[in-house]
XYZ file of C-alpha atoms in Angstrom:
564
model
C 15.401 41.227 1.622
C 12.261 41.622 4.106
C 10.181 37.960 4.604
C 7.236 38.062 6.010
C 6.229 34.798 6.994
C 2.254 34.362 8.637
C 2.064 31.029 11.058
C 4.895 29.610 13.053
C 5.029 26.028 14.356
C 6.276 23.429 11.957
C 6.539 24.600 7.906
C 6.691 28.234 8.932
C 8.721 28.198 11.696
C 11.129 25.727 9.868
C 10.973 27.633 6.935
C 11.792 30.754 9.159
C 15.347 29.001 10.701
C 16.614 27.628 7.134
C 16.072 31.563 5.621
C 18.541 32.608 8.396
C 20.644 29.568 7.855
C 20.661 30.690 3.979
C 20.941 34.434 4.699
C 22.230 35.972 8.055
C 21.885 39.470 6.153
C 17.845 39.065 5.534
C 15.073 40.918 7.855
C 12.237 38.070 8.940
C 9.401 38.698 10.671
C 7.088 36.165 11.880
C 3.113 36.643 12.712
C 1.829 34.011 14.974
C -1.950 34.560 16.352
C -1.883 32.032 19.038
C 0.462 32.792 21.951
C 3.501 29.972 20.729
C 5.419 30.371 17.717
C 6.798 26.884 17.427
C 5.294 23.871 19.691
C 4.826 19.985 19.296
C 1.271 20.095 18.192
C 1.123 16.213 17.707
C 1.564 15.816 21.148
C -0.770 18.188 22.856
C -3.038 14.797 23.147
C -0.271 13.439 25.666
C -0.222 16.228 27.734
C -4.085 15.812 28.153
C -3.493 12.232 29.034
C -0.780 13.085 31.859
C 2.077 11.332 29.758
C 3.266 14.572 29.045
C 3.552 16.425 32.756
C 5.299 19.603 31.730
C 3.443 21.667 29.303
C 6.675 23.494 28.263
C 8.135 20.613 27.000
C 5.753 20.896 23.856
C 7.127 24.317 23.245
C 9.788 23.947 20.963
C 10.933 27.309 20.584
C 9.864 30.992 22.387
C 9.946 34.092 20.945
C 13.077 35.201 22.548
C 14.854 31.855 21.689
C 13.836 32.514 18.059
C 15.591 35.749 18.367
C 18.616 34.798 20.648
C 19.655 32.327 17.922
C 18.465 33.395 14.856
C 17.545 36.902 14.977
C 14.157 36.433 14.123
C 11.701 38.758 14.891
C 8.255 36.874 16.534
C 4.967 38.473 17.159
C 2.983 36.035 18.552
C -1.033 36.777 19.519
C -0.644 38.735 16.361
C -2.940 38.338 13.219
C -2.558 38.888 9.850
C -6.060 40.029 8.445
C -5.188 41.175 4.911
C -2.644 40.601 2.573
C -2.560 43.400 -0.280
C 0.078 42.067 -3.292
C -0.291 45.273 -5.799
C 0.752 46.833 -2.430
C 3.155 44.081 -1.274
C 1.796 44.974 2.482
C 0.043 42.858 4.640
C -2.667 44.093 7.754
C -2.072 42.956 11.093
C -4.128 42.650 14.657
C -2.173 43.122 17.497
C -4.483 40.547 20.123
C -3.540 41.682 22.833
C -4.013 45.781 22.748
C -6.029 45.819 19.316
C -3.705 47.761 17.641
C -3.661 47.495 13.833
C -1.174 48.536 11.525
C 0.221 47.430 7.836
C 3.834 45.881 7.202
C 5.613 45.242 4.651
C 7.796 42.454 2.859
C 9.372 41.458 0.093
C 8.757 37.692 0.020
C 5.624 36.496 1.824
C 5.315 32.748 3.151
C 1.637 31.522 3.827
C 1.640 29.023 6.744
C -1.208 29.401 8.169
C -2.184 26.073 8.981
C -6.110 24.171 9.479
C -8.916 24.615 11.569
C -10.583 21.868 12.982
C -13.723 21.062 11.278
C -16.344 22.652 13.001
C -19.862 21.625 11.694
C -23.257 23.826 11.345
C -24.962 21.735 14.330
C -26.855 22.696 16.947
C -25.847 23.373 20.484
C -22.077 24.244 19.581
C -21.956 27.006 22.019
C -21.582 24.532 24.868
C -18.522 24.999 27.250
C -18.121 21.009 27.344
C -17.651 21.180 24.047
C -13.458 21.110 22.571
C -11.215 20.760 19.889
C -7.950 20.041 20.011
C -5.550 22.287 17.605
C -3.330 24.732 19.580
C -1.652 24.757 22.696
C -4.612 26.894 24.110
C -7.112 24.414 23.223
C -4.931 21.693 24.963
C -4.284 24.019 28.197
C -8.219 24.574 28.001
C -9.074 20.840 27.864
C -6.632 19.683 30.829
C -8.205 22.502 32.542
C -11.587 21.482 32.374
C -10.274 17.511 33.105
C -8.461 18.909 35.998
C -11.424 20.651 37.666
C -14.150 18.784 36.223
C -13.406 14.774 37.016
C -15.395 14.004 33.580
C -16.559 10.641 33.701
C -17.312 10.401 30.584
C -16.501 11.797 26.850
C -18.003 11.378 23.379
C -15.695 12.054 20.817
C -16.970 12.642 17.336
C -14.349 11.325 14.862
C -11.779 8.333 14.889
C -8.991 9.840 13.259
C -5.468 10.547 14.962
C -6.286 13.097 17.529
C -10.218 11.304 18.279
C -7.788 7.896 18.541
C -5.090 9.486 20.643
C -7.350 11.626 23.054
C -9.657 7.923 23.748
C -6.520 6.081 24.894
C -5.384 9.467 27.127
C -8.608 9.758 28.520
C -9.221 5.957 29.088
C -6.069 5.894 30.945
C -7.376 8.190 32.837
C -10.375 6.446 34.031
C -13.099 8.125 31.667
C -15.390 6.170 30.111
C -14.942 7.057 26.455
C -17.287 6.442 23.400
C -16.299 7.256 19.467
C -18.509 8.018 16.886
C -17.521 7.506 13.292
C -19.746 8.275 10.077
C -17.728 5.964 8.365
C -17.434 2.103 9.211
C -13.987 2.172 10.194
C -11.552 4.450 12.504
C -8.091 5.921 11.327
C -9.277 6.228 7.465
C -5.541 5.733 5.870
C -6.015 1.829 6.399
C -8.198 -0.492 4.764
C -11.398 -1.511 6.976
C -9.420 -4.967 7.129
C -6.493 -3.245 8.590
C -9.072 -1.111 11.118
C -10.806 -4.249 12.330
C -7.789 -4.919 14.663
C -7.669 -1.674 15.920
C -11.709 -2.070 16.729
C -10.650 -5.054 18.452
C -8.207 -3.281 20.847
C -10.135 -0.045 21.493
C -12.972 -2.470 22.749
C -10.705 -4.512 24.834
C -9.946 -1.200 26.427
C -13.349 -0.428 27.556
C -13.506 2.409 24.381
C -17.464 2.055 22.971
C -17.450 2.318 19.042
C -20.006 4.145 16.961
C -19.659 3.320 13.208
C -21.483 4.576 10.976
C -23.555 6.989 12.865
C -23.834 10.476 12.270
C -24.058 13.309 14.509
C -26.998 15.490 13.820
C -25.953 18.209 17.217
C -25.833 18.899 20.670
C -28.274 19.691 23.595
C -26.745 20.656 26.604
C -28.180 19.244 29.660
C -27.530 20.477 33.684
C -23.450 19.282 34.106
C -23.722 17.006 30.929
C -24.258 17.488 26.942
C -25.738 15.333 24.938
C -24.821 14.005 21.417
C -27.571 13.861 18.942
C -27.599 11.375 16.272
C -29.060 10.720 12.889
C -31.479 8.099 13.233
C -30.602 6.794 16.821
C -30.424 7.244 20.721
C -28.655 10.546 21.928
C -25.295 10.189 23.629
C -25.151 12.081 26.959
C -21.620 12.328 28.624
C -19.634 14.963 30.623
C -17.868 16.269 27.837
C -17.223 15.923 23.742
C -14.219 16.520 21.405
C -14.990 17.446 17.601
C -11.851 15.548 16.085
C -13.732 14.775 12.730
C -10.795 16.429 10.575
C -9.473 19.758 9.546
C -10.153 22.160 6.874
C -6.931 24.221 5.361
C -7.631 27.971 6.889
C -6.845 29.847 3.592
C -9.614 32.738 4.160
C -6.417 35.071 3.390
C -5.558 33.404 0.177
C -9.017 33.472 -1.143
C -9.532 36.852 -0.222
C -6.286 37.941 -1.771
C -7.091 36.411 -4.714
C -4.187 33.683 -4.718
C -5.617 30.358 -6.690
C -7.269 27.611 -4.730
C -7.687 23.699 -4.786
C -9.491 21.431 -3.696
C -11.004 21.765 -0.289
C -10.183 24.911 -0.600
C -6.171 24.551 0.005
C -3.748 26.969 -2.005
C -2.452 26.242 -4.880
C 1.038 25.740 -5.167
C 3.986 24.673 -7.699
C 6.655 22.306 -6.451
C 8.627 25.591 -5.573
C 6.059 26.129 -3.123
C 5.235 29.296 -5.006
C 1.578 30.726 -5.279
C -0.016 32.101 -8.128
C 1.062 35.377 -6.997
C 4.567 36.415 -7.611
C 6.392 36.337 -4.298
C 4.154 34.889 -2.189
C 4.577 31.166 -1.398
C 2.688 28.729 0.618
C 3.333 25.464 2.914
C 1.958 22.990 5.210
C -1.539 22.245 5.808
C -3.123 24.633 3.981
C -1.713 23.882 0.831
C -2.568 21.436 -2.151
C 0.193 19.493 -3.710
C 0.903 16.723 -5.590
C 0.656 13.317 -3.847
C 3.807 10.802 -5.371
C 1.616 7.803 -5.439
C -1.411 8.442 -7.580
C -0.025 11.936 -9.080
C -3.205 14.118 -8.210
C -3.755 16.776 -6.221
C -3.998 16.472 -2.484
C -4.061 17.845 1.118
C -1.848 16.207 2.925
C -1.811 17.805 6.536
C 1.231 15.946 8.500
C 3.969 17.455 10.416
C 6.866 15.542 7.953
C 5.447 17.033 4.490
C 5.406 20.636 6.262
C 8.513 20.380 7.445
C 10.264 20.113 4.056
C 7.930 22.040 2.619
C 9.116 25.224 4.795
C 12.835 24.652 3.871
C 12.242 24.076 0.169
C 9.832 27.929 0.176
C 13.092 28.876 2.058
C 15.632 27.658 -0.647
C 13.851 29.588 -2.885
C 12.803 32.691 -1.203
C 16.406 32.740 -1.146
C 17.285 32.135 -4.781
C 17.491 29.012 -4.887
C 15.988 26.006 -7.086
C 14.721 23.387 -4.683
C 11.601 21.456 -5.458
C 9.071 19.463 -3.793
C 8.284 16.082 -5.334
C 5.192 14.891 -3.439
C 3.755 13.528 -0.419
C 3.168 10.338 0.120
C 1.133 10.652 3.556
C 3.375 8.099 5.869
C 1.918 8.038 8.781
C 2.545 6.024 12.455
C 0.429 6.242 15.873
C 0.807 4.246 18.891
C -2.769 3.122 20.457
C -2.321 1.390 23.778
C -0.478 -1.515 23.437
C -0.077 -1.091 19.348
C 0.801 0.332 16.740
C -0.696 1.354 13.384
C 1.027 2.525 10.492
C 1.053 3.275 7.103
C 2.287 4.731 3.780
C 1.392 5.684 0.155
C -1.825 4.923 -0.589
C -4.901 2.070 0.310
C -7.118 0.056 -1.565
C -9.870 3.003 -1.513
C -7.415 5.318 -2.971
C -6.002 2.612 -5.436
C -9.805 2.105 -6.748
C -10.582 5.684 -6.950
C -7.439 6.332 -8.959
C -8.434 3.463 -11.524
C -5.487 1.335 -10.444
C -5.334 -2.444 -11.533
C -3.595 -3.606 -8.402
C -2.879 -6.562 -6.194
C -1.761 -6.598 -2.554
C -0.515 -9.434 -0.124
C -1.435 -9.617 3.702
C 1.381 -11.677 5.713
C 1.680 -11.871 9.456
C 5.110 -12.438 10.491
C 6.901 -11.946 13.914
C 8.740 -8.366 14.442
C 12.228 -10.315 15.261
C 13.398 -13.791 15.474
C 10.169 -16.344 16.569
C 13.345 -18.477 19.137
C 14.337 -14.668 20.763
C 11.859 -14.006 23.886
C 9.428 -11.383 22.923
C 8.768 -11.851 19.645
C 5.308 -10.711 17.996
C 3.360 -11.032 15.540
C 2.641 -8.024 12.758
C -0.195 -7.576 10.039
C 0.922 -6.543 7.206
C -0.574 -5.376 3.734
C 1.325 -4.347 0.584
C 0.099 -3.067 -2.419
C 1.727 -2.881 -5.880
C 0.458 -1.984 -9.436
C 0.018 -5.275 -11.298
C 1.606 -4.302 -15.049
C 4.699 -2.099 -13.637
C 5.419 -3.770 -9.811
C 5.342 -0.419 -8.795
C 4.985 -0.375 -5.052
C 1.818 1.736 -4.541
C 1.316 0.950 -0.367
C 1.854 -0.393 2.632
C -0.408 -0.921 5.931
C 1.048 -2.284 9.567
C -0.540 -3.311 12.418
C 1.412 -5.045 15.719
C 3.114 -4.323 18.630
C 7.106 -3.901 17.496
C 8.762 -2.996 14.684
C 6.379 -1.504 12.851
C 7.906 1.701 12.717
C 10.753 0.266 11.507
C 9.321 -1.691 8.456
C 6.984 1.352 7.300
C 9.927 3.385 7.220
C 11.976 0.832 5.006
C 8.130 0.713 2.910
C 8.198 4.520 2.189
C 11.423 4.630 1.453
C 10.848 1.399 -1.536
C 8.164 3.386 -2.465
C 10.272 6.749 -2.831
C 13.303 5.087 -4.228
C 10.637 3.963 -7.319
C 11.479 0.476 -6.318
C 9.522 -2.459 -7.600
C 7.616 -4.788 -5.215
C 9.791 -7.528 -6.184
C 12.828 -5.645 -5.130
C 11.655 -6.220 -1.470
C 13.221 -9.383 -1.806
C 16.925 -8.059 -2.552
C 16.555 -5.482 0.653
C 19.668 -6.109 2.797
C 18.843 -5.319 6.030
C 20.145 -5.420 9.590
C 19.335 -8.629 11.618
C 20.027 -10.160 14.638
C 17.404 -12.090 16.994
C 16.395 -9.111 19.343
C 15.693 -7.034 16.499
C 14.443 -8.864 13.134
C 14.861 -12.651 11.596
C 17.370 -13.276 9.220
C 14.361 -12.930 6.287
C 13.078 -9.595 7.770
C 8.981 -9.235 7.156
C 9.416 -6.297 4.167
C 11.987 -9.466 2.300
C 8.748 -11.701 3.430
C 6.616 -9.424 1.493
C 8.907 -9.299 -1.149
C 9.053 -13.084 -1.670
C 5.232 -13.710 -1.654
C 5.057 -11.201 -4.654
C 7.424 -12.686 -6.429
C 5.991 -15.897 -6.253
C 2.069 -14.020 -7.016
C 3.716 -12.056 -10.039
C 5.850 -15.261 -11.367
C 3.059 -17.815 -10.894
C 4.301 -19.740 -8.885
C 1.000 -19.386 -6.178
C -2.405 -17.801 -6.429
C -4.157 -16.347 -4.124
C -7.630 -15.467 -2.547
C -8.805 -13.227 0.160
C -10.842 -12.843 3.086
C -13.820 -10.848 0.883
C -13.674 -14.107 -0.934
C -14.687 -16.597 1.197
C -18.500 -16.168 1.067
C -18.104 -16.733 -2.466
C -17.105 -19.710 -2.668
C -19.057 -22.663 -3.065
C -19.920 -24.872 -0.383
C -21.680 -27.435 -2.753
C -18.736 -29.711 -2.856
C -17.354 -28.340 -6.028
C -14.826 -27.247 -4.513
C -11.688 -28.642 -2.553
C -12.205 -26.233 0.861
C -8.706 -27.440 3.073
C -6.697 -26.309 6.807
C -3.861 -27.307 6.917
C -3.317 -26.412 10.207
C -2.948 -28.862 13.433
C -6.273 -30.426 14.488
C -6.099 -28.598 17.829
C -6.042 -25.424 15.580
C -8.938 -26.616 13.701
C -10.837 -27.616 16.785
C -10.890 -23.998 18.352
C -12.271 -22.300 15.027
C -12.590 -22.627 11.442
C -13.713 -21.099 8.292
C -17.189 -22.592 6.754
C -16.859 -25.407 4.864
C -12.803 -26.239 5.473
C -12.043 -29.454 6.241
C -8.821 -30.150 8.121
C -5.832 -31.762 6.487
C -2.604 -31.171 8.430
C 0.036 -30.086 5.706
C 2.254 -32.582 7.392
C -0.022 -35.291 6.631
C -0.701 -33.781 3.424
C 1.447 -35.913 1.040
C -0.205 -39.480 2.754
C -3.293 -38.255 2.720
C -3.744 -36.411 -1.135
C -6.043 -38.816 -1.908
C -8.305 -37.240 0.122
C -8.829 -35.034 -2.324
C -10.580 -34.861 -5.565
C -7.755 -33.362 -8.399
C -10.564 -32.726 -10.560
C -11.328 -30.005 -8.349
C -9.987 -25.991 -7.914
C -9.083 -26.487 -4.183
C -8.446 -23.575 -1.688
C -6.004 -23.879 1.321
C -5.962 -21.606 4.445
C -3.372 -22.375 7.364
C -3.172 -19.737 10.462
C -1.288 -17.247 8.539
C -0.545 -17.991 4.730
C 3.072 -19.668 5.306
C 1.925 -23.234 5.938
C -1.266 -23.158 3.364
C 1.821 -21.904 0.858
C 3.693 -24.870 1.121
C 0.673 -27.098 0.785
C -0.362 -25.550 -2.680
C 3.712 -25.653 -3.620
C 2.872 -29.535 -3.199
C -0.566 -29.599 -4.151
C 0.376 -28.120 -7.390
C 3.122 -30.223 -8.414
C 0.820 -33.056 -8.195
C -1.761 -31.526 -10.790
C -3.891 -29.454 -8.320
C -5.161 -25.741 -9.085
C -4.438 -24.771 -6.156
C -5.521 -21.308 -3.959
C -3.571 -19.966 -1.224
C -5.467 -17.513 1.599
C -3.975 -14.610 1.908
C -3.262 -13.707 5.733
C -3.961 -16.377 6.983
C -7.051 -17.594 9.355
C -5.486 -15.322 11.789
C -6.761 -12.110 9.504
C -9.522 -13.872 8.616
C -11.085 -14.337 12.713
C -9.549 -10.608 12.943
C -11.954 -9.134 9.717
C -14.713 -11.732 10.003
C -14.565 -11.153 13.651
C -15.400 -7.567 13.387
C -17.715 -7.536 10.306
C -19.952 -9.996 12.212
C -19.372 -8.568 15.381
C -19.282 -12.290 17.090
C -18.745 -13.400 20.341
C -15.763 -14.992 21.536
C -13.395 -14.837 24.189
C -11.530 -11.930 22.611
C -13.365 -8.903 21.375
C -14.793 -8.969 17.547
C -12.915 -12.670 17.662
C -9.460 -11.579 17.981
C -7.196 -14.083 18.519
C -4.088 -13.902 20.933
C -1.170 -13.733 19.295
């Protein structure tokens, strides 16, 4: 058997080992058209930034190691232009001398990857002008950082590589601006979620452009400038386009295999195409997301990872199958860390999902154990089912830690109440003896039970200020003193039980506390007594964070972010 396989570095490359591993008798060849087969492409932003000092530590594997341990024939800086199925032959560019010439194969795997979006704007052609994809681009960029001393950098998108090249670039010194067309950066979280990570990128000198548009580029003397829709250009010493990536499938189409949406290739869970023998993995490929069921491009380094070694199970005869992606993601932006899995409250709306979610914000190990810190986190379940449909974390540690545990609930088909009964490793240094993912667990069983109700932050303006309403804090009166929602009036919840009378039972009454835990066990009370009582989910803590950000207030912190 004769695979061809077009794309190295992670689904093809992967795909490419696991074929041997199945097969030591088959013949693989691999086309690569950049000049590295397999390399770390998720941290080419880190090399950039200096973290990274060696740039062969983000190649993972050579040509010649490729062959020395597999057997694995690599042609990199070659490119695939045609493939030709009636033929079963595929046309190839040799880079280097231009020679062209047609092989052949007997299985075909498509990796071919995505291509930064590049948009039909003006003044593209300028040399200060990157995107980051391929080790090339990143040697390129350092190059130009190296020789030029920017000062300053506009990058156009706040997703994971516009995120991760403003905190490289900040550390080193340039001043760094983002622009966003939406209102938020890092679009898998809720703008809720986002407003602390607007908060830190300010604190770190990073200037935030939401919701403006760019409209091109003029290049002027040793600068370029940004143009925008509707406002003041942007000049700076350089810009990075880092507003997505498109799946490059210009092969597929023109080989007439089936497309999705955004143009990705259509494949089964076997990973097969609509053509016989020809299969298809990683970023270019549409597949079926295990949340929501539809169809979706999911371009992560996990999902084409097992994609490549499920194609390769069954280029080899075997019967694997991919169930889904559910898009879990983690990145580390200066001093936190954001993370997340399944899907948000934009994706549950779109979908038609009747959902509810909890925000908590409990410390990453024991509160008594030095270091401990305080997390933001959101869960969100289906409301008839308790199917866990997401999670969203935001803190400083153990994030990582409880996203994983998250995506694995979610995987496992758990329901949300199921968090609860989680047994998982404690000790001070490390989590408390009710680790947060229990904490979420408990606050949905008491939401789905009845035992509490809730509001939320999007809420608050709603609610009437006309005395109609009970409006409590229960926090100390030195919390209350440095900030407050509208319209709350303080009533410590250890005072609560002398002081009910306060209160007018006739009344629905809402209770916040710093972050949900205190405000619970005021409404536990509150409700035994005859209230109908609301507890505020997150706590004033999310509130400041959200309202902070929305209003874009001045405090002491950026957006009103409080320490923590």
């Amino acid at each position: 058997m004769k695979v061809v396989i077009v794309g190295g570095v992670a689904g093809g490359a992967t795909a490419a080992a696991r074929i041997r591993r199945l097969d030591e008798g088959a013949e693989i060849l691999v086309f690569e058209r950049s000049g590295y087969v397999s390399y770390a492409n998720c941290g080419l932003p880190y090399y950039i930034g200096g973290v990274i000092t060696d740039p062969r530590e983000l190649t993972l594997q050579t040509p010649e190691s490729f062959f020395d341990r597999f057997r694995i024939r690599v042609r990199v800086r070659h490119e695939v232009t045609a493939i030709h199925p009636e033929k079963k032959t595929v046309s190839v560019t040799n880079l280097e001398t231009g020679e062209k010439f047609e092989e052949s194969y007997d299985k075909l795997l498509l990796a071919p990857g995505a291509r930064p979006t590049k948009p039909r704007l003006s003044g593209m052609d300028s040399g200060r002008i990157f995107t980051l994809r391929t080790v090339e681009d990143t040697l390129r960029i350092r190059k130009f950082v190296e020789e030029h001393r920017p000062r300053s950098a506009v990058l156009a998108g706040g997703g994971f590589i516009g995120l991760e090249m403003a905190e490289n670039l900040r550390e080193q010194g340039v001043e760094v601006t983002i622009v966003q067309r939406a209102d938020q950066v890092l679009p898998p979280l809720d703008y809720d979620m986002a407003a602390q990570l607007h908060a830190l990128l300010r604190r770190h000198g990073v200037k935030l452009k939401l919701g403006s548009a760019v409209a091109g580029f003029e290049s002027r003397e040793e600068q370029v400038a940004t143009l925008l829709e509707g406002e003041e250009p942007l000049t700076s010493d350089m810009v990075l386009l880092a507003i997505g990536v498109s799946p490059d499938t210009g092969l597929a189409r023109a080989a007439g295999l089936e497309l999705g949406q955004k143009g990705a290739i259509r494949v089964n869970d076997r990973m097969e195409t609509s053509v016989p023998d020809i299969y298809a993995v990683g970023d270019a490929v549409e597949v079926e997301h295990f949340v929501t069921h539809d169809r979706a491009v999911v371009a992560l380094a996990g999902p084409a990872n097992r994609q490549g070694r499920i194609a390769a199970d069954n280029i080899c005869g075997g019967h694997s199958r991919y169930t889904g992606a559910q898009g879990s993601s983690v990145i580390k932006l200066f001093e936190l860390t954001a993370a997340s899995t399944g899907i948000n409250e934009k994706m549950a709306k779109a979908a038609g999902l009747d959902y509810d979610k909890v925000v908590l914000s409990p410390e990453h190990h024991a509160s008594y154990y030095p270091g401990s810190e305080t997390m933001t986190m959101k869960v969100l379940w289906e409301k008839d089912t308790l199917r866990l449909l997401g999670a969203q974390i935001v803190g400083r540690g153990g994030v990582d830690k409880r996203i994983d545990v998250l995506a694995a609930a979610i995987r496992a088909g758990m329901r949300a109440t199921e968090l609860a009964e989680l047994d998982l490793a404690y000790a001070p240094p490390y989590s408390s003896a009710k680790d947060p993912v229990n904490m979420a667990g408990f606050m949905i069983d008491n939401i789905t039970s009845g035992t509490v109700k809730q509001f939320h932050w999007h809420d608050l303006e709603t609610l009437p200020r006309d005395g109609s309403v009970n409006l409590v804090d229960t926090r100390t009166a030195g919390e209350y003193r440095r900030g407050h929602a509208q319209g709350f009036v303080n009533l410590p919840v250890d005072e609560l039980r002398e002081r009910m009378g306060e209160l007018d039972k006739s009344k629905p009454t809402y209770v916040m506390c710093q972050t949900g835990l205190r405000s619970y066990v005021a409404c536990r009370v509150l409700s035994q007594e005859g209230f109908d009582c609301w507890n505020f989910s997150g706590g004033y803590r999310f509130y400041r964070m959200v309202e902070g950000e929305r209003l874009a207030c001045a405090s002491s912190y950026p957006c009103g972010m409080e320490r923590t």
